[in-house]
Coordinates of C-alpha atoms and ligand atoms in Angstrom, one line a residue:
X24 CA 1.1 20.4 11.5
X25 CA 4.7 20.2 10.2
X26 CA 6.0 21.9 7.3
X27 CA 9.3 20.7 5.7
X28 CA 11.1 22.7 3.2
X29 CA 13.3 20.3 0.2
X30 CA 15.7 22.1 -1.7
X31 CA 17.6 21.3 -5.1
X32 CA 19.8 18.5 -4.1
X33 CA 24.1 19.4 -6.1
X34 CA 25.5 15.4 -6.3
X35 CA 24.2 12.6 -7.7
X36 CA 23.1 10.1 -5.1
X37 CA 25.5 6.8 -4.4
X38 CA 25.2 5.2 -1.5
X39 CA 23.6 1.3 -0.4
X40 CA 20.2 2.0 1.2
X41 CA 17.9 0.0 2.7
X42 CA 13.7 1.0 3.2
X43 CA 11.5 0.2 5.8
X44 CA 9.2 -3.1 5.5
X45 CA 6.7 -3.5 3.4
X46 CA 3.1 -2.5 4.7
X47 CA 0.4 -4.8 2.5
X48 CA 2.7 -7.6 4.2
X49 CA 3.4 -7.0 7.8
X50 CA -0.9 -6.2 8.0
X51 CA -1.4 -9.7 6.6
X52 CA 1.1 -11.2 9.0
X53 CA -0.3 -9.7 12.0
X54 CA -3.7 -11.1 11.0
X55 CA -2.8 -14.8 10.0
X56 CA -1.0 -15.1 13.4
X57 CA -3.3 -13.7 15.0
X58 CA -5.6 -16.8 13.6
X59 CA -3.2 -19.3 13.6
X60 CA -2.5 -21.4 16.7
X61 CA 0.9 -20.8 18.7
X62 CA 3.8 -18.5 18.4
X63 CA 4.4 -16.7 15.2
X64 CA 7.2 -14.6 15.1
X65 CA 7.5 -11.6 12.4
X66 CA 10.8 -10.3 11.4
X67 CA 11.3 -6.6 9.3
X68 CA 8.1 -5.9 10.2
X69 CA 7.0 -2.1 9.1
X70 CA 6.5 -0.2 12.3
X71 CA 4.4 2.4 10.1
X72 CA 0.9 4.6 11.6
X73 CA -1.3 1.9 9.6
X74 CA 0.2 -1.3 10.9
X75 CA 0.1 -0.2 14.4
X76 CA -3.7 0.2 13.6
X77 CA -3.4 -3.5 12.2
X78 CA -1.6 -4.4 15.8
X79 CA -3.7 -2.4 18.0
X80 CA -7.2 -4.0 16.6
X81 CA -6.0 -7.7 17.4
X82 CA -4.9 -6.6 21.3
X83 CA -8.4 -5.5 21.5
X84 CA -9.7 -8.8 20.4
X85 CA -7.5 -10.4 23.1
X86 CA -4.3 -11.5 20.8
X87 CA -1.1 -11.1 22.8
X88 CA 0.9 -9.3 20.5
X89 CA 4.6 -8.2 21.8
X90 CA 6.8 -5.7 19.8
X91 CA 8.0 -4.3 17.6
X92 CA 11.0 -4.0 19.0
X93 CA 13.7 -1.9 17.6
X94 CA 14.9 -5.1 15.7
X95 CA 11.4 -4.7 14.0
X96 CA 10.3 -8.3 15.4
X97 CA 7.1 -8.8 16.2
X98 CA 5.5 -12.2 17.9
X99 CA 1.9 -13.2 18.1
X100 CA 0.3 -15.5 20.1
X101 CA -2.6 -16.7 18.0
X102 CA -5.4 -18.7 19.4
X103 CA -6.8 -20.6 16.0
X104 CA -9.9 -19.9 13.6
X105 CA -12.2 -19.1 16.9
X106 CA -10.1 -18.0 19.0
X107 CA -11.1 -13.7 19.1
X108 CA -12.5 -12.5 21.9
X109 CA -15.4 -9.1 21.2
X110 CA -13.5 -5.9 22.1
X111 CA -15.2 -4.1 24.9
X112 CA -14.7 -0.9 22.5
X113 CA -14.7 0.5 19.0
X114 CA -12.1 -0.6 17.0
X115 CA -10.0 2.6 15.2
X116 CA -8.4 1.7 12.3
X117 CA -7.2 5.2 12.0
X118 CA -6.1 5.8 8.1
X119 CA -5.5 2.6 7.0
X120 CA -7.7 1.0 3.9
X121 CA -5.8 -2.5 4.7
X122 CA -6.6 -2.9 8.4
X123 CA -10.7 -2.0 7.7
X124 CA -11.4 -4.0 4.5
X125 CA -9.3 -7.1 5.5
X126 CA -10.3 -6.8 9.3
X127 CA -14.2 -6.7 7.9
X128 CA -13.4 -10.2 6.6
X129 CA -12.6 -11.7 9.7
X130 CA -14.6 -10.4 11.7
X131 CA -17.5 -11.5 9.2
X132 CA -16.9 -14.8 10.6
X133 CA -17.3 -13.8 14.0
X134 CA -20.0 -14.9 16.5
X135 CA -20.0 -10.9 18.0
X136 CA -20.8 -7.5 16.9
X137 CA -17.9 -4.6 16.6
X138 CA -18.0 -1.2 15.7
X139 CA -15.2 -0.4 13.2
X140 CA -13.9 3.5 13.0
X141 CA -11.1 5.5 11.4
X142 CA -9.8 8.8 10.7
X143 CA -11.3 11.7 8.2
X144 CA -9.8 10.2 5.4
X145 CA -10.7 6.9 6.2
X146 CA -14.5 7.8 6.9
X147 CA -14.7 9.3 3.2
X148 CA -13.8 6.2 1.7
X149 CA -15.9 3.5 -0.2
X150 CA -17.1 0.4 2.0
X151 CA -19.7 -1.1 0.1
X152 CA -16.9 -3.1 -2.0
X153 CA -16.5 -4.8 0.9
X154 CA -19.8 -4.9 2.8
X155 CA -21.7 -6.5 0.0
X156 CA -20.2 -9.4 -0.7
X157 CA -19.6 -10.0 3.2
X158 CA -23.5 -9.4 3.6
X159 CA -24.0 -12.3 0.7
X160 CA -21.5 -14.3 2.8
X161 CA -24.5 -13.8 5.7
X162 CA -22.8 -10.8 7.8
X163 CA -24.9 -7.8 8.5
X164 CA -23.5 -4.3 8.3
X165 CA -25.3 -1.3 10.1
X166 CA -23.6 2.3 8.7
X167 CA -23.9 4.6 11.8
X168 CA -23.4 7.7 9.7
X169 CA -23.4 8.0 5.7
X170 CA -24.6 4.7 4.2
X171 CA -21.8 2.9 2.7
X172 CA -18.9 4.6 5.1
X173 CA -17.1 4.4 8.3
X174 CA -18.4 4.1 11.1
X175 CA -20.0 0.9 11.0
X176 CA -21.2 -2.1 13.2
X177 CA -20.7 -5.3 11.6
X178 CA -22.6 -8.7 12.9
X179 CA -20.6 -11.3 12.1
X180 CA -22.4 -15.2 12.2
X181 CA -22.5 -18.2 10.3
X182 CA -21.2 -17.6 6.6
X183 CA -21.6 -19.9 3.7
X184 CA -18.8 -19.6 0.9
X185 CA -19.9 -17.4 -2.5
X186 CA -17.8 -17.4 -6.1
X187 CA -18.0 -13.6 -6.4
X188 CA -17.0 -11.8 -9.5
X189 CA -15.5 -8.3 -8.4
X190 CA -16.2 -4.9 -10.4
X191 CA -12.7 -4.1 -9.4
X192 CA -9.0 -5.5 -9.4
X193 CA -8.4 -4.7 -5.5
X194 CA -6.1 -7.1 -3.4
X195 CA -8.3 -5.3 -0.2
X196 CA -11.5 -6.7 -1.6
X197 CA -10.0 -10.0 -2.6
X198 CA -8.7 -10.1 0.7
X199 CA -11.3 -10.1 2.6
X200 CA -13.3 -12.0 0.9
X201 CA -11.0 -14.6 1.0
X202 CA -10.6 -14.4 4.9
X203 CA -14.5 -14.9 5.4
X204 CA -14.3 -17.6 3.6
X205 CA -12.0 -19.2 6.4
X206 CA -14.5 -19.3 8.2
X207 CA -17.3 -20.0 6.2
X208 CA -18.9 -23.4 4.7
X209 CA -17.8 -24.5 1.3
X210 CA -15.7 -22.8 -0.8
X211 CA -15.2 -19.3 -1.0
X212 CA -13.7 -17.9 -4.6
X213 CA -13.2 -14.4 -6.0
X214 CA -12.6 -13.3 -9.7
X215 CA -10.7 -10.1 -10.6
X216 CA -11.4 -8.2 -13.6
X217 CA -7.2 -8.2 -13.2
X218 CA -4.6 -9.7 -11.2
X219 CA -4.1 -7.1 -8.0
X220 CA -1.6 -8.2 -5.3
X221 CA -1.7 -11.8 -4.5
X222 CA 0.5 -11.3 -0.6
X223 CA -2.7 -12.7 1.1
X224 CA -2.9 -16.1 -0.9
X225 CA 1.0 -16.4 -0.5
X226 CA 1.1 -15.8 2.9
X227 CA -2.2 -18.2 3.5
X228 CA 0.0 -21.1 2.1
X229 CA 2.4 -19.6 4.3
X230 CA 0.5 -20.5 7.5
X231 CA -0.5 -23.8 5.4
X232 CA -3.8 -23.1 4.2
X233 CA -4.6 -24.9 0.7
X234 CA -5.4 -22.3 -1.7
X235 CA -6.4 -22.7 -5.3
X236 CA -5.1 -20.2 -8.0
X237 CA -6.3 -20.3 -11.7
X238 CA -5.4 -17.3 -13.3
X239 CA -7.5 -14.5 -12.3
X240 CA -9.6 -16.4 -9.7
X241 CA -8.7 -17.5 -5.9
X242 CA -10.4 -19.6 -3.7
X243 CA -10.5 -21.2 -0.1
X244 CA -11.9 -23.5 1.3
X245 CA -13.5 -23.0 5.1
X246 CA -12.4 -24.4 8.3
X247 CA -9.1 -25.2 7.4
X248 CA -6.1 -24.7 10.3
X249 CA -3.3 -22.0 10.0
X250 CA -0.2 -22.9 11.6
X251 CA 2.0 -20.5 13.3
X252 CA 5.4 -19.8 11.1
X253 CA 7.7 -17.2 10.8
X254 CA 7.3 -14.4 8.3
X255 CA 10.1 -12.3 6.9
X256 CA 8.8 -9.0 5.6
X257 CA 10.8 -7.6 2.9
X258 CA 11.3 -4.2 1.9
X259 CA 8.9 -2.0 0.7
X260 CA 8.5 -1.5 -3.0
X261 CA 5.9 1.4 -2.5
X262 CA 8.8 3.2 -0.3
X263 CA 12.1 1.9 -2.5
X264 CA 9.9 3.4 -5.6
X265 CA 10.7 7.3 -4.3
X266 CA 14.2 7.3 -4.5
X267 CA 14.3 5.1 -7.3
X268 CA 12.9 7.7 -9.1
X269 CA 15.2 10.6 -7.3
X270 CA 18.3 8.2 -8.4
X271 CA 16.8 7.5 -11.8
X272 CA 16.5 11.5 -12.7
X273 CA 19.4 12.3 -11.3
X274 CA 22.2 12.3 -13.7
X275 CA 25.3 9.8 -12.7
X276 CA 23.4 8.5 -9.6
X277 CA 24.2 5.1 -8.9
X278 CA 21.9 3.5 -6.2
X279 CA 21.4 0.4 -4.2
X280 CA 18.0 0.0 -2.2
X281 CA 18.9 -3.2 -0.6
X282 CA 16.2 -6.2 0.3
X283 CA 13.0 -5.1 -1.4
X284 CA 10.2 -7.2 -2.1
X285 CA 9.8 -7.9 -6.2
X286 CA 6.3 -9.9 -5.9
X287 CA 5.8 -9.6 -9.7
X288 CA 1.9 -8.3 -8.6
X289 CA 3.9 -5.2 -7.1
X290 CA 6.6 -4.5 -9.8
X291 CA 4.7 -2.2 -11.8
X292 CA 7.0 0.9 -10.9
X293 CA 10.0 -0.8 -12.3
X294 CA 9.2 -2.0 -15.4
X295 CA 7.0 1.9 -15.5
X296 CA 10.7 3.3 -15.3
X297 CA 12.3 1.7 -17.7
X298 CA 9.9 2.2 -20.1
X299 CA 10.9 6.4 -19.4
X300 CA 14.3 5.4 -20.3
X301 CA 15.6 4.4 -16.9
X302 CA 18.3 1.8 -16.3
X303 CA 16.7 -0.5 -13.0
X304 CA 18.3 -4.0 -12.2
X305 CA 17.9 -6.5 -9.8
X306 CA 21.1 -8.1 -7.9
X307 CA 21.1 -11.2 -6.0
X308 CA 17.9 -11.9 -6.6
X309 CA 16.6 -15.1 -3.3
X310 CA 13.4 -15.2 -0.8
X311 CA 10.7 -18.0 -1.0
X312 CA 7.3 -17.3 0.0
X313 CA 8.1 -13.2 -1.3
X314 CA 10.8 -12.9 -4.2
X315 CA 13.5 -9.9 -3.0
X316 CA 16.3 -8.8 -4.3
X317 CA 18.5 -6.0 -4.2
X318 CA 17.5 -3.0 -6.6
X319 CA 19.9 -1.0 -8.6
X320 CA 19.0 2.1 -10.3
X321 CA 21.6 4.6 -12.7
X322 CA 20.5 8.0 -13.3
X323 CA 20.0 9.0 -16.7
X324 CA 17.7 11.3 -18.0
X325 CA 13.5 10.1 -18.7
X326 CA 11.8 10.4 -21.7
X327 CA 7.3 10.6 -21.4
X328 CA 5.0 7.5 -22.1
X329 CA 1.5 6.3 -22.0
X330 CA 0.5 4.5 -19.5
X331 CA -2.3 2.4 -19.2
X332 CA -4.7 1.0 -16.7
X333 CA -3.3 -2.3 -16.7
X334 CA 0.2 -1.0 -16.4
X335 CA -0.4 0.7 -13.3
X336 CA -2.5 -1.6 -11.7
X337 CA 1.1 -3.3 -9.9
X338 CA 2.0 0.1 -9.9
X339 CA -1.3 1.6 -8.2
X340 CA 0.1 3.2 -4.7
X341 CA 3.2 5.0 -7.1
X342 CA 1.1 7.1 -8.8
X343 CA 2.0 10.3 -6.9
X344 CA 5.7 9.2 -7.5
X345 CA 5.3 8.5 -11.3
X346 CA 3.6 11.7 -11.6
X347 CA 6.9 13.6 -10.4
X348 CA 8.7 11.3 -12.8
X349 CA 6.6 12.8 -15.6
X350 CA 7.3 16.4 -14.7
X351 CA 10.6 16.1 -15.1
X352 CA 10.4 13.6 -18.2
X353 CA 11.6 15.0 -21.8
X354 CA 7.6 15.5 -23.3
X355 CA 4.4 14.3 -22.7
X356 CA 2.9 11.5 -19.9
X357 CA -0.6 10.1 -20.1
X358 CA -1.8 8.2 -17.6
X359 CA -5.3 6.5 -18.2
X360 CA -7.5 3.8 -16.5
X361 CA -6.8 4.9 -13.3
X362 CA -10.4 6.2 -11.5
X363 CA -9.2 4.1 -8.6
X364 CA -6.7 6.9 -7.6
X365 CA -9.6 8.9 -6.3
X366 CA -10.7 6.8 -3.4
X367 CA -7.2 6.6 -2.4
X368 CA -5.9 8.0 1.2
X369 CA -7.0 11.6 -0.9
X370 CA -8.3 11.7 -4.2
X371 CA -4.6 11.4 -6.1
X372 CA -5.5 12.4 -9.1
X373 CA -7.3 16.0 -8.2
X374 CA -4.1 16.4 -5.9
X375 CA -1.4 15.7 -7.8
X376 CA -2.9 17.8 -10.3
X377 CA -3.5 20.8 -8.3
X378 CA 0.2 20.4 -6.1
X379 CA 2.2 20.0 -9.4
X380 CA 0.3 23.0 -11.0
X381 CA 1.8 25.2 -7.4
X382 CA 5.1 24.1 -8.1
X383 CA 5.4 25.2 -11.7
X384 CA 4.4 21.9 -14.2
X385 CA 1.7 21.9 -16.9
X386 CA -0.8 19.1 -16.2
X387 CA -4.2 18.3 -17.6
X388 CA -6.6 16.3 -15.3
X389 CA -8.7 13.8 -16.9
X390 CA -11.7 11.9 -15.2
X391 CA -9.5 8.7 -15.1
X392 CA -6.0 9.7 -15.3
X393 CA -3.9 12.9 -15.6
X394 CA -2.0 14.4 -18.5
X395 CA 2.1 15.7 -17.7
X396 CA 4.3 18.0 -19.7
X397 CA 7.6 17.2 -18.7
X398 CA 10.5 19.9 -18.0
X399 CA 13.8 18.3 -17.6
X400 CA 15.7 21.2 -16.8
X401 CA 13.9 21.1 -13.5
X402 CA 11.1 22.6 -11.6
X403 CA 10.0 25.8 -10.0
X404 CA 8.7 24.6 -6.8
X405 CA 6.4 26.7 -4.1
X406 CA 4.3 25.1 -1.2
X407 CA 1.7 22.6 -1.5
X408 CA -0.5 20.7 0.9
X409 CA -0.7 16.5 1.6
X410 CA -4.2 16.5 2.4
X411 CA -2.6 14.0 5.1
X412 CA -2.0 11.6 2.1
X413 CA 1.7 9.9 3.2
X414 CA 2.7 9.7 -0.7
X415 CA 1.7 12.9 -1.4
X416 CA 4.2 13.9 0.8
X417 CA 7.5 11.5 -0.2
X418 CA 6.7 12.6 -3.7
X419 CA 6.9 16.2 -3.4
X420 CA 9.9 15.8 -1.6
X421 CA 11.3 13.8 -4.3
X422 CA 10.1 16.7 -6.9
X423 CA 11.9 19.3 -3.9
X424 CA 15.3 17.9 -5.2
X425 CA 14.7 18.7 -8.3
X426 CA 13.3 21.9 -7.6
X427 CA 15.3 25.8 -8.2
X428 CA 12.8 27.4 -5.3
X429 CA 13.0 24.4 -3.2
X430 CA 9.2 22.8 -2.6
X431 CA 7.7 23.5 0.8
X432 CA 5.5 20.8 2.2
X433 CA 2.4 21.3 4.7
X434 CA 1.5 18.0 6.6
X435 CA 4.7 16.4 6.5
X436 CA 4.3 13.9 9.4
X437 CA 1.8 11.9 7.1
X438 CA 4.7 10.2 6.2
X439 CA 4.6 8.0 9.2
X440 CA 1.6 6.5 8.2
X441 CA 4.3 4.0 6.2
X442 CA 7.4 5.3 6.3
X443 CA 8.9 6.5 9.4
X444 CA 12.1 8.3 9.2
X445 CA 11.9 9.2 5.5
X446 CA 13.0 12.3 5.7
X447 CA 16.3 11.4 7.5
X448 CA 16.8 8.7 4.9
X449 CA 16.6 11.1 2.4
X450 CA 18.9 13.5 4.1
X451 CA 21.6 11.1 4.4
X452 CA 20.9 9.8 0.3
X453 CA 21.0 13.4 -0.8
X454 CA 24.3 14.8 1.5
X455 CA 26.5 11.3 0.8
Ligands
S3P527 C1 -3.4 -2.8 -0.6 C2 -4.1 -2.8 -1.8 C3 -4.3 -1.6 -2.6 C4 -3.3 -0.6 -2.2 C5 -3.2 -0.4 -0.7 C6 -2.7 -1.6 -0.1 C7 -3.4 -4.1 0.2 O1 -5.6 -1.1 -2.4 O2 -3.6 0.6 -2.9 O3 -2.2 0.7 -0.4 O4 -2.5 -4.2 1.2 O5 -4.1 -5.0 -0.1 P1 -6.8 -1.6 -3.3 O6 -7.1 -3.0 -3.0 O7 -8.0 -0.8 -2.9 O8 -6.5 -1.3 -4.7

């Protein structure tokens, strides 16, 4: 296990930066090549623990798949709608959500039985959000240990299209819904209590699928042909988002994270910042099937907010980040409507709670959210644990800058789960 100490960082951060691809994106590239016919070739593509996962499961299903490369391209040589091959092993998704709730979609449409398997974390998390509406679809699950989680064998067949209403706004249950419904008869739609991330029906139009959006509801229809394209991932948001915050609480920062994706389903954090007080802009604002642009953030000082369900919902995978935000905010945070954060990679909420209490912040922990008295003067800091949770780990080193004992981290290589070479980005952010 590594342990990584962060100490107070002296100047205010100025430099042009640029973060690693964005991870909901490069998984949903990998997999609509890999189901398109011909050459697709993905450019920026994240190179991250979970993606590998994403690659790694569409090799075993016979997809040529070469890269990445240290240019970050990857190409994929799909072979259409029916084109998988059954694996002649389990399939190990390792840590990654993405890669075993999409990956459960397609292979709902698939005439062969695979075993789907991932790491500790993984195996604790919630299935049946997925596995039910795939079963109504016709797919049969079997759960080889507790019902409901990893490990389980899915039989995929014939599947007939459903309009399913889900319970929750999640772009991984939306998803794989909608990629069953490729391969099933009819139309497949889903309806979100709230609009999560909509990268999968962008990218489907992408490949050329038809997709029809009305408000809150998607749908498919099945059978239809992907074409192979090329795919520029952008930067990630969920990786800009911790030094945006280090810049924006650091007094007379001035900081450029260069290329980022700005899907308005993902720019939660931003408009989350300004509403602390923080001055956030975007330059040169282009891309087509993703909107990027180059962010700007000033450092100032942050004031406490509320923050509601709805307002984190494009802002769901910064929580740990907001959270460190709120500890050094003038006064109070409250953030409610967010039970989701406990079937996260760890259960966010308990952490962050108990990690920020080590390091010297007051914090209340609610059943849905958390409660943060802010101290702008800075923290204390002492050593807490990841629980193997990647943004548990970025965020405490962003709160380790701000620190006067330094923060100490146990389980720092997390972080590669989507975000190799953070810590030498932030070296070089914090000595420019
Ligand atoms: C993701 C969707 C979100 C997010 C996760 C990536 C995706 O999960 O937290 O990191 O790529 O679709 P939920 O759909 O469970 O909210």
């Amino acid at each position: 296990m590594n342990t990584i100490t962060i100490k107070k960082a002296v100047r205010p951060f100025d430099q042009a930066i640029q973060v690693p691809g964005d991870k909901s994106i490069s998984h949903r590239a990998v997999m609509l090549a890999s189901l398109a016919k011909g050459r697709s070739r993905i450019s920026g593509f994240l190179p991250g623990e979970d993606n590998l996962s994403t690659i790694e499961a569409f090799r075993a299903m016979g997809i040529t798949i070469d890269g990445p490369g240290a240019d970050g391209v990857v190409t994929v040589n799909g072979l259409g709608l029916d084109g998988l091959k059954e694996p002649s092993g389990d399939i190990d998704c390792g840590n990654s959500g993405t890669t075993v709730r999409l990956l459960s979609g397609i292979l709902a449409g698939q005439d062969f039985a695979v075993t789907l398997k991932g790491d500790s974390s993984l195996s604790s998390r919630p299935m049946k959000r997925v596995t039910k509406p795939l079963e109504e679809m016709g797919a049969r699950f079997t759960f080889l240990g507790e019902e409901g989680k990893l490990p389980y064998t899915i039989s995929g067949g014939k599947l007939k299209g459903i309009d399913y209403k889900s319970p929750v706004a999640s772009a991984q249950i939306k998803s794989s819904v909608l990629l069953a419904g490729l391969f099933a008869e009819g139309e497949t739609t889903v309806t979100e209590p709230l609009k999560s991330r909509d990268h999968t029906e962008r990218m489907l139009i992408l490949f050329g699928v038809d997709v029809s959006v009305d408000g809150v509801s998607v749908g498919v229809r099945g059978g239809a042909e992907l074409q192979a394209t090329e795919v520029e991932v952008p930067g990630d948001i969920s990786s800009a988002a911790f030094f945006m915050v280090a810049a924006a609480l650091k007094k007379d920062s001035l900081l450029t994270i260069k290329d980022v994706g700005i899907n308005p389903t993902r720019i939660g954090i931003i408009d989350i910042l300004k509403k602390m007080g923080a001055d956030v802009t975007f330059n040169d604002q282009r891309g087509a099937s993703e909107p990027v642009a180059d962010i700007v953030i000033k450092g100032g000082a942050l004031k406490g907010v509320d923050i509601s369900g709805e307002e984190l919902l494009p802002a769901i995978d910064e929580f740990p980040i907001i959270c460190v935000a709120a500890a050094l905010a003038e006064g109070k945070t409250t953030i409610s409507g967010a039970a989701e954060l406990r079937v996260k990679e760890s259960d966010r909420i308990k952490v962050m709670a108990h990690n920020l209490t080590s390091i010297g912040v007051k914090v209340f922990e609610r059943e849905d959210g958390i409660i943060i008295e802010g101290s702008p003067e800075g923290l204390k800091g002492g050593e807490v644990a990841t629980h193997g949770d990647h943004r548990i780990a970025m965020s405490f080193a962003v709160a380790g800058l701000f620190s006067d004992e330094g923060v100490t981290i146990k389980g720092a290589e997390c972080v590669d789960v989507s975000f190799p070479g953070f810590f030498t980005l932030l070296d070089s952010v914090r000595d420019s």
